[in-house]
PDB file of C-alpha atoms and ligand atoms in Angstrom:
ATOM      1  CA  UNK A 258       0.070  -0.031  -0.016  1.00 91.00           C
ATOM      2  CA  UNK A 259       1.317   3.436  -0.897  1.00 96.00           C
ATOM      3  CA  UNK A 260       0.316   6.139   1.374  1.00 97.00           C
ATOM      4  CA  UNK A 261       0.438   9.110  -0.930  1.00 98.00           C
ATOM      5  CA  UNK A 262       0.949  12.778  -0.115  1.00 98.00           C
ATOM      6  CA  UNK A 263      -0.372  14.697  -3.061  1.00 98.00           C
ATOM      7  CA  UNK A 264       1.282  18.185  -3.626  1.00 98.00           C
ATOM      8  CA  UNK A 265      -0.345  20.744  -5.896  1.00 98.00           C
ATOM      9  CA  UNK A 266      -0.629  24.418  -6.452  1.00 98.00           C
ATOM     10  CA  UNK A 267      -3.522  24.707  -8.695  1.00 97.00           C
ATOM     11  CA  UNK A 268      -6.875  23.261  -9.996  1.00 97.00           C
ATOM     12  CA  UNK A 269      -6.138  19.621  -9.233  1.00 98.00           C
ATOM     13  CA  UNK A 270      -7.466  17.792 -12.206  1.00 98.00           C
ATOM     14  CA  UNK A 271      -4.656  15.146 -11.948  1.00 98.00           C
ATOM     15  CA  UNK A 272      -5.604  14.605  -8.402  1.00 98.00           C
ATOM     16  CA  UNK A 273      -9.300  14.262  -9.364  1.00 98.00           C
ATOM     17  CA  UNK A 274      -8.284  11.646 -11.966  1.00 98.00           C
ATOM     18  CA  UNK A 275      -6.400   9.737  -9.230  1.00 98.00           C
ATOM     19  CA  UNK A 276      -9.450   9.830  -7.015  1.00 98.00           C
ATOM     20  CA  UNK A 277     -11.700   8.714  -9.858  1.00 98.00           C
ATOM     21  CA  UNK A 278      -9.428   5.795 -10.604  1.00 98.00           C
ATOM     22  CA  UNK A 279      -9.384   4.741  -6.891  1.00 98.00           C
ATOM     23  CA  UNK A 280     -13.325   5.001  -6.864  1.00 98.00           C
ATOM     24  CA  UNK A 281     -13.602   2.925  -9.956  1.00 98.00           C
ATOM     25  CA  UNK A 282     -11.363   0.291  -8.528  1.00 98.00           C
ATOM     26  CA  UNK A 283      -8.894   0.690 -11.361  1.00 98.00           C
ATOM     27  CA  UNK A 284      -6.209   1.999  -9.040  1.00 98.00           C
ATOM     28  CA  UNK A 285      -5.583  -0.269  -6.104  1.00 96.00           C
ATOM     29  CA  UNK A 286      -3.002  -0.184  -3.402  1.00 96.00           C
ATOM     30  CA  UNK A 287      -3.016   3.574  -3.033  1.00 98.00           C
ATOM     31  CA  UNK A 288      -4.330   5.554  -0.149  1.00 98.00           C
ATOM     32  CA  UNK A 289      -4.353   9.347  -0.194  1.00 98.00           C
ATOM     33  CA  UNK A 290      -2.709  10.276   3.095  1.00 98.00           C
ATOM     34  CA  UNK A 291      -3.089  14.154   2.590  1.00 98.00           C
ATOM     35  CA  UNK A 292      -3.079  16.955   0.106  1.00 98.00           C
ATOM     36  CA  UNK A 293      -0.605  19.750   0.637  1.00 98.00           C
ATOM     37  CA  UNK A 294      -0.506  23.034  -1.188  1.00 98.00           C
ATOM     38  CA  UNK A 295       1.609  26.151  -1.205  1.00 98.00           C
ATOM     39  CA  UNK A 296      -1.452  28.014  -2.286  1.00 98.00           C
ATOM     40  CA  UNK A 297      -4.351  28.516   0.086  1.00 98.00           C
ATOM     41  CA  UNK A 298      -6.807  29.106  -2.723  1.00 97.00           C
ATOM     42  CA  UNK A 299      -5.864  26.064  -4.764  1.00 98.00           C
ATOM     43  CA  UNK A 300      -8.654  23.958  -6.173  1.00 98.00           C
ATOM     44  CA  UNK A 301      -6.688  20.906  -5.184  1.00 98.00           C
ATOM     45  CA  UNK A 302      -7.233  21.656  -1.529  1.00 98.00           C
ATOM     46  CA  UNK A 303     -11.010  22.166  -2.147  1.00 98.00           C
ATOM     47  CA  UNK A 304     -11.278  18.784  -3.804  1.00 98.00           C
ATOM     48  CA  UNK A 305      -9.544  17.124  -0.858  1.00 98.00           C
ATOM     49  CA  UNK A 306     -11.805  18.932   1.647  1.00 98.00           C
ATOM     50  CA  UNK A 307     -14.989  17.952  -0.253  1.00 98.00           C
ATOM     51  CA  UNK A 308     -13.818  14.322   0.169  1.00 97.00           C
ATOM     52  CA  UNK A 309     -12.966  14.630   3.844  1.00 98.00           C
ATOM     53  CA  UNK A 310      -9.348  14.172   3.199  1.00 98.00           C
ATOM     54  CA  UNK A 311      -6.631  16.099   5.119  1.00 98.00           C
ATOM     55  CA  UNK A 312      -5.837  19.311   3.273  1.00 98.00           C
ATOM     56  CA  UNK A 313      -2.978  21.398   4.409  1.00 98.00           C
ATOM     57  CA  UNK A 314      -1.842  24.785   3.234  1.00 98.00           C
ATOM     58  CA  UNK A 315       1.862  25.238   3.823  1.00 98.00           C
ATOM     59  CA  UNK A 316       4.144  27.700   2.245  1.00 97.00           C
ATOM     60  CA  UNK A 317       7.659  28.721   2.998  1.00 97.00           C
ATOM     61  CA  UNK A 318       6.437  32.348   3.588  1.00 96.00           C
ATOM     62  CA  UNK A 319       4.924  31.190   6.775  1.00 97.00           C
ATOM     63  CA  UNK A 320       8.262  30.308   8.285  1.00 98.00           C
ATOM     64  CA  UNK A 321      11.374  32.333   9.251  1.00 97.00           C
ATOM     65  CA  UNK A 322      13.751  30.298   7.211  1.00 97.00           C
ATOM     66  CA  UNK A 323      13.951  27.251   4.835  1.00 97.00           C
ATOM     67  CA  UNK A 324      15.140  24.736   7.531  1.00 98.00           C
ATOM     68  CA  UNK A 325      12.123  25.419   9.750  1.00 98.00           C
ATOM     69  CA  UNK A 326       9.941  25.186   6.639  1.00 98.00           C
ATOM     70  CA  UNK A 327      11.377  21.815   5.689  1.00 98.00           C
ATOM     71  CA  UNK A 328      11.122  20.586   9.289  1.00 98.00           C
ATOM     72  CA  UNK A 329       7.386  21.448   9.419  1.00 98.00           C
ATOM     73  CA  UNK A 330       6.872  20.054   5.911  1.00 98.00           C
ATOM     74  CA  UNK A 331       8.522  16.647   6.746  1.00 98.00           C
ATOM     75  CA  UNK A 332       6.705  16.562  10.105  1.00 98.00           C
ATOM     76  CA  UNK A 333       3.331  16.961   8.335  1.00 98.00           C
ATOM     77  CA  UNK A 334       4.008  14.217   5.860  1.00 98.00           C
ATOM     78  CA  UNK A 335       5.143  11.882   8.654  1.00 98.00           C
ATOM     79  CA  UNK A 336       2.202  12.821  10.951  1.00 98.00           C
ATOM     80  CA  UNK A 337      -0.291  11.833   8.111  1.00 98.00           C
ATOM     81  CA  UNK A 338       1.572   8.542   7.500  1.00 98.00           C
ATOM     82  CA  UNK A 339       2.739   9.480   4.068  1.00 98.00           C
ATOM     83  CA  UNK A 340       5.481   7.208   2.624  1.00 96.00           C
ATOM     84  CA  UNK A 341       5.037   8.431  -0.986  1.00 97.00           C
ATOM     85  CA  UNK A 342       4.748  11.825  -2.680  1.00 98.00           C
ATOM     86  CA  UNK A 343       2.978  12.544  -5.892  1.00 98.00           C
ATOM     87  CA  UNK A 344       3.482  16.073  -7.441  1.00 98.00           C
ATOM     88  CA  UNK A 345       0.321  17.122  -9.280  1.00 98.00           C
ATOM     89  CA  UNK A 346       0.892  20.685 -10.556  1.00 97.00           C
ATOM     90  CA  UNK A 347       3.145  21.629  -7.650  1.00 97.00           C
ATOM     91  CA  UNK A 348       4.753  24.926  -8.749  1.00 95.00           C
ATOM     92  CA  UNK A 349       7.409  24.996  -6.025  1.00 95.00           C
ATOM     93  CA  UNK A 350      10.822  23.395  -5.934  1.00 94.00           C
ATOM     94  CA  UNK A 351      10.769  20.327  -3.648  1.00 96.00           C
ATOM     95  CA  UNK A 352      13.439  21.007  -1.023  1.00 96.00           C
ATOM     96  CA  UNK A 353      16.575  18.757  -1.374  1.00 96.00           C
ATOM     97  CA  UNK A 354      16.066  17.341   2.158  1.00 97.00           C
ATOM     98  CA  UNK A 355      12.561  16.241   1.144  1.00 97.00           C
ATOM     99  CA  UNK A 356      13.967  14.619  -1.956  1.00 97.00           C
ATOM    100  CA  UNK A 357      16.560  12.779   0.141  1.00 96.00           C
ATOM    101  CA  UNK A 358      14.117  11.714   2.675  1.00 96.00           C
ATOM    102  CA  UNK A 359      11.701  10.271   0.096  1.00 96.00           C
ATOM    103  CA  UNK A 360      14.468   9.098  -2.313  1.00 94.00           C
ATOM    104  CA  UNK A 361      12.780   7.304  -5.352  1.00 92.00           C
ATOM    105  CA  UNK A 362       9.491   7.807  -3.710  1.00 95.00           C
ATOM    106  CA  UNK A 363       8.461  11.008  -5.260  1.00 97.00           C
ATOM    107  CA  UNK A 364       6.826  11.199  -8.681  1.00 97.00           C
ATOM    108  CA  UNK A 365       5.748  14.096 -10.905  1.00 98.00           C
ATOM    109  CA  UNK A 366       3.764  14.514 -13.996  1.00 98.00           C
ATOM    110  CA  UNK A 367       5.088  16.562 -16.820  1.00 98.00           C
ATOM    111  CA  UNK A 368       3.031  17.593 -19.881  1.00 98.00           C
ATOM    112  CA  UNK A 369       5.546  16.618 -22.503  1.00 98.00           C
ATOM    113  CA  UNK A 370       7.815  13.751 -23.617  1.00 97.00           C
ATOM    114  CA  UNK A 371      10.774  14.065 -21.337  1.00 96.00           C
ATOM    115  CA  UNK A 372      13.677  14.524 -21.581  1.00 95.00           C
ATOM    116  CA  UNK A 373      12.404  16.930 -24.289  1.00 96.00           C
ATOM    117  CA  UNK A 374      10.744  20.130 -23.248  1.00 97.00           C
ATOM    118  CA  UNK A 375      11.630  19.780 -19.501  1.00 96.00           C
ATOM    119  CA  UNK A 376      13.675  21.838 -17.136  1.00 93.00           C
ATOM    120  CA  UNK A 377      13.673  25.519 -16.039  1.00 90.00           C
ATOM    121  CA  UNK A 378      10.853  27.628 -17.490  1.00 92.00           C
ATOM    122  CA  UNK A 379       9.144  24.521 -18.923  1.00 96.00           C
ATOM    123  CA  UNK A 380       5.845  24.560 -17.053  1.00 95.00           C
ATOM    124  CA  UNK A 381       2.240  25.159 -18.039  1.00 95.00           C
ATOM    125  CA  UNK A 382       1.419  26.657 -21.336  1.00 97.00           C
ATOM    126  CA  UNK A 383       5.187  27.355 -21.992  1.00 98.00           C
ATOM    127  CA  UNK A 384       5.780  23.687 -22.599  1.00 98.00           C
ATOM    128  CA  UNK A 385       3.091  23.476 -25.378  1.00 98.00           C
ATOM    129  CA  UNK A 386       4.302  26.797 -26.909  1.00 98.00           C
ATOM    130  CA  UNK A 387       7.858  25.267 -27.116  1.00 98.00           C
ATOM    131  CA  UNK A 388       6.590  22.018 -28.663  1.00 98.00           C
ATOM    132  CA  UNK A 389       4.615  23.940 -31.379  1.00 98.00           C
ATOM    133  CA  UNK A 390       7.541  26.324 -32.045  1.00 98.00           C
ATOM    134  CA  UNK A 391       9.878  23.358 -32.454  1.00 98.00           C
ATOM    135  CA  UNK A 392       7.524  21.927 -35.142  1.00 98.00           C
ATOM    136  CA  UNK A 393       7.115  18.539 -33.212  1.00 98.00           C
ATOM    137  CA  UNK A 394       4.687  16.077 -34.730  1.00 97.00           C
ATOM    138  CA  UNK A 395       4.135  14.305 -31.411  1.00 98.00           C
ATOM    139  CA  UNK A 396       3.903  15.437 -27.698  1.00 98.00           C
ATOM    140  CA  UNK A 397       2.515  13.686 -24.700  1.00 98.00           C
ATOM    141  CA  UNK A 398       2.948  13.207 -20.927  1.00 98.00           C
ATOM    142  CA  UNK A 399       5.564  11.724 -18.658  1.00 97.00           C
ATOM    143  CA  UNK A 400       5.359  10.443 -15.136  1.00 97.00           C
ATOM    144  CA  UNK A 401       8.924  10.392 -13.687  1.00 96.00           C
ATOM    145  CA  UNK A 402      10.762  10.069 -10.428  1.00 96.00           C
ATOM    146  CA  UNK A 403      11.791  13.360  -8.889  1.00 96.00           C
ATOM    147  CA  UNK A 404      15.412  13.887  -8.058  1.00 94.00           C
ATOM    148  CA  UNK A 405      17.547  17.010  -7.548  1.00 93.00           C
ATOM    149  CA  UNK A 406      17.539  17.935 -11.250  1.00 91.00           C
ATOM    150  CA  UNK A 407      14.343  19.448 -12.686  1.00 89.00           C
ATOM    151  CA  UNK A 408      12.360  16.959 -14.895  1.00 92.00           C
ATOM    152  CA  UNK A 409      15.381  14.545 -15.173  1.00 91.00           C
ATOM    153  CA  UNK A 410      14.602  11.723 -12.873  1.00 93.00           C
ATOM    154  CA  UNK A 411      14.001   8.142 -14.195  1.00 93.00           C
ATOM    155  CA  UNK A 412      10.845   7.705 -16.388  1.00 95.00           C
ATOM    156  CA  UNK A 413       7.985   5.631 -15.025  1.00 95.00           C
ATOM    157  CA  UNK A 414       5.458   5.941 -17.792  1.00 95.00           C
ATOM    158  CA  UNK A 415       5.115   7.987 -20.909  1.00 97.00           C
ATOM    159  CA  UNK A 416       2.275   8.394 -23.606  1.00 97.00           C
ATOM    160  CA  UNK A 417       2.230  10.202 -26.801  1.00 97.00           C
ATOM    161  CA  UNK A 418      -0.454  12.385 -28.404  1.00 97.00           C
ATOM    162  CA  UNK A 419      -0.378  13.616 -31.969  1.00 97.00           C
ATOM    163  CA  UNK A 420       0.244  17.372 -32.620  1.00 98.00           C
ATOM    164  CA  UNK A 421      -2.153  18.591 -35.230  1.00 98.00           C
ATOM    165  CA  UNK A 422      -1.332  21.219 -37.869  1.00 97.00           C
ATOM    166  CA  UNK A 423      -4.043  23.615 -36.459  1.00 97.00           C
ATOM    167  CA  UNK A 424      -3.095  23.165 -32.802  1.00 98.00           C
ATOM    168  CA  UNK A 425      -2.775  26.105 -30.503  1.00 98.00           C
ATOM    169  CA  UNK A 426      -0.875  25.834 -27.275  1.00 98.00           C
ATOM    170  CA  UNK A 427      -4.255  25.564 -25.521  1.00 98.00           C
ATOM    171  CA  UNK A 428      -5.806  22.820 -27.772  1.00 98.00           C
ATOM    172  CA  UNK A 429      -2.527  20.797 -27.476  1.00 98.00           C
ATOM    173  CA  UNK A 430      -2.589  21.322 -23.580  1.00 98.00           C
ATOM    174  CA  UNK A 431      -6.125  19.985 -23.461  1.00 98.00           C
ATOM    175  CA  UNK A 432      -5.163  16.838 -25.491  1.00 98.00           C
ATOM    176  CA  UNK A 433      -2.098  16.187 -23.326  1.00 98.00           C
ATOM    177  CA  UNK A 434      -4.069  16.719 -20.172  1.00 98.00           C
ATOM    178  CA  UNK A 435      -6.458  13.768 -21.169  1.00 98.00           C
ATOM    179  CA  UNK A 436      -3.488  11.547 -21.354  1.00 98.00           C
ATOM    180  CA  UNK A 437      -2.047  12.891 -18.130  1.00 98.00           C
ATOM    181  CA  UNK A 438      -5.338  11.811 -16.395  1.00 98.00           C
ATOM    182  CA  UNK A 439      -4.819   8.269 -17.850  1.00 98.00           C
ATOM    183  CA  UNK A 440      -1.166   7.692 -17.130  1.00 98.00           C
ATOM    184  CA  UNK A 441      -0.866   9.170 -13.640  1.00 98.00           C
ATOM    185  CA  UNK A 442      -3.191   6.722 -12.074  1.00 98.00           C
ATOM    186  CA  UNK A 443      -1.679   3.920 -14.073  1.00 97.00           C
ATOM    187  CA  UNK A 444       1.870   4.842 -13.023  1.00 97.00           C
ATOM    188  CA  UNK A 445       0.900   4.864  -9.291  1.00 97.00           C
ATOM    189  CA  UNK A 446      -0.707   1.567  -9.785  1.00 97.00           C
ATOM    190  CA  UNK A 447       2.425   0.101 -11.187  1.00 95.00           C
ATOM    191  CA  UNK A 448       4.404   1.464  -8.247  1.00 95.00           C
ATOM    192  CA  UNK A 449       1.890   0.253  -5.684  1.00 95.00           C
ATOM    193  CA  UNK A 450       1.923  -3.180  -7.249  1.00 90.00           C
ATOM    194  CA  UNK A 451       5.752  -3.291  -7.090  1.00 83.00           C
ATOM    195  CA  UNK A 452       5.666  -3.987 -10.844  1.00 72.00           C
ATOM    196  CA  UNK A 453       8.189  -1.126 -11.080  1.00 69.00           C
ATOM    197  CA  UNK A 454      11.303  -2.473  -9.575  1.00 55.00           C
ATOM    198  CA  UNK A 455      14.633  -0.979  -8.481  1.00 45.00           C
ATOM    199  CA  UNK A 456      15.283   1.835  -8.036  1.00 48.00           C
ATOM    200  CA  UNK A 457      11.642   2.842  -7.570  1.00 43.00           C
ATOM    201  CA  UNK A 458       9.959   1.097  -4.704  1.00 44.00           C
ATOM    202  CA  UNK A 459      12.017  -2.083  -3.973  1.00 42.00           C
ATOM    203  CA  UNK A 460      15.221  -3.841  -4.800  1.00 43.00           C
ATOM    204  CA  UNK A 461      14.933  -6.800  -7.027  1.00 40.00           C
ATOM    205  CA  UNK A 462      15.457 -10.063  -5.201  1.00 43.00           C
ATOM    206  CA  UNK A 463      18.069 -11.831  -7.369  1.00 46.00           C
ATOM    207  CA  UNK A 464      18.930 -15.179  -6.036  1.00 46.00           C
ATOM    208  CA  UNK A 465      22.558 -16.063  -6.639  1.00 42.00           C
ATOM    209  CA  UNK A 466      23.058 -19.625  -7.896  1.00 43.00           C
ATOM    210  CA  UNK A 467      25.699 -21.477  -6.007  1.00 42.00           C
ATOM    211  CA  UNK A 468      28.452 -22.905  -8.195  1.00 42.00           C
TER     212      UNK A 468
HETATM  213  C1  GRF B   7      -0.485  19.511 -15.439  1.00 67.74           C
HETATM  214  O1  GRF B   7      -0.510  19.946 -16.721  1.00 67.74           O
HETATM  215  C2  GRF B   7       0.698  18.807 -15.026  1.00 67.74           C
HETATM  216  O2  GRF B   7       1.380  18.121 -16.079  1.00 67.74           O
HETATM  217  C3  GRF B   7       1.711  19.942 -14.633  1.00 67.74           C
HETATM  218  O3  GRF B   7       0.747  20.805 -13.984  1.00 67.74           O
HETATM  219  C4  GRF B   7      -0.539  20.642 -14.434  1.00 67.74           C
HETATM  220  C5  GRF B   7      -1.291  20.515 -13.194  1.00 67.74           C
HETATM  221  O4  GRF B   7      -2.704  20.466 -13.559  1.00 67.74           O
HETATM  222  N1  GRF B   7       2.757  19.529 -13.832  1.00 67.74           N
HETATM  223  P1  GRF B   7      -3.872  19.973 -12.467  1.00 67.74           P
HETATM  224  O5  GRF B   7      -3.691  20.894 -11.286  1.00 67.74           O
HETATM  225  O6  GRF B   7      -3.517  18.616 -12.189  1.00 67.74           O
HETATM  226  O7  GRF B   7      -5.202  20.101 -13.239  1.00 67.74           O
END
């Protein structure tokens, strides 16, 4: 069972897709431990509240310094029993101490086919603008493990969508979002099942043959 803390800053449609998959029984082995947002007005917090799930607003601005913010952040995750983190539109950098504490147990969804169109400045509509400007024929979405480098961790799942000649950044974003909503629950299911092996959730158990 993965006890997942979902971190987001905005509307929360990926979180809603995860909840829908849990409700439908297509995503098993995942419990939402809490939702945490840096933005008190985020839709993702309202979705959590409407489901009676713990919804926490926590922003670095509420603290005197980064270490005390990170202490409170980690304490909150631990208090709610989270052992896994899913970023769903979280617009803040995940502090290195959180990444180290949850090594290989933090995933993110990105609205492009990484490693292309990732990294600094590649968020939201900018991603789709860049894809169209580059004349790409396909785009898509990627679920990946979060490490210290933006959008560079190992890829868990990726799915393509066609780029149409008449696409605008907005129409492309909408098509990619549909795929995000499919692959995020699927990826969490793979991780919860242990079907993704090392370095994600467990080490492979390789028996040495004696000679
Ligand atoms: C998604 O496009 C996701 O790929 C990106 O942020 C957006 C979040 O949307 N990381 P939502 O809050 O899940 O609707």
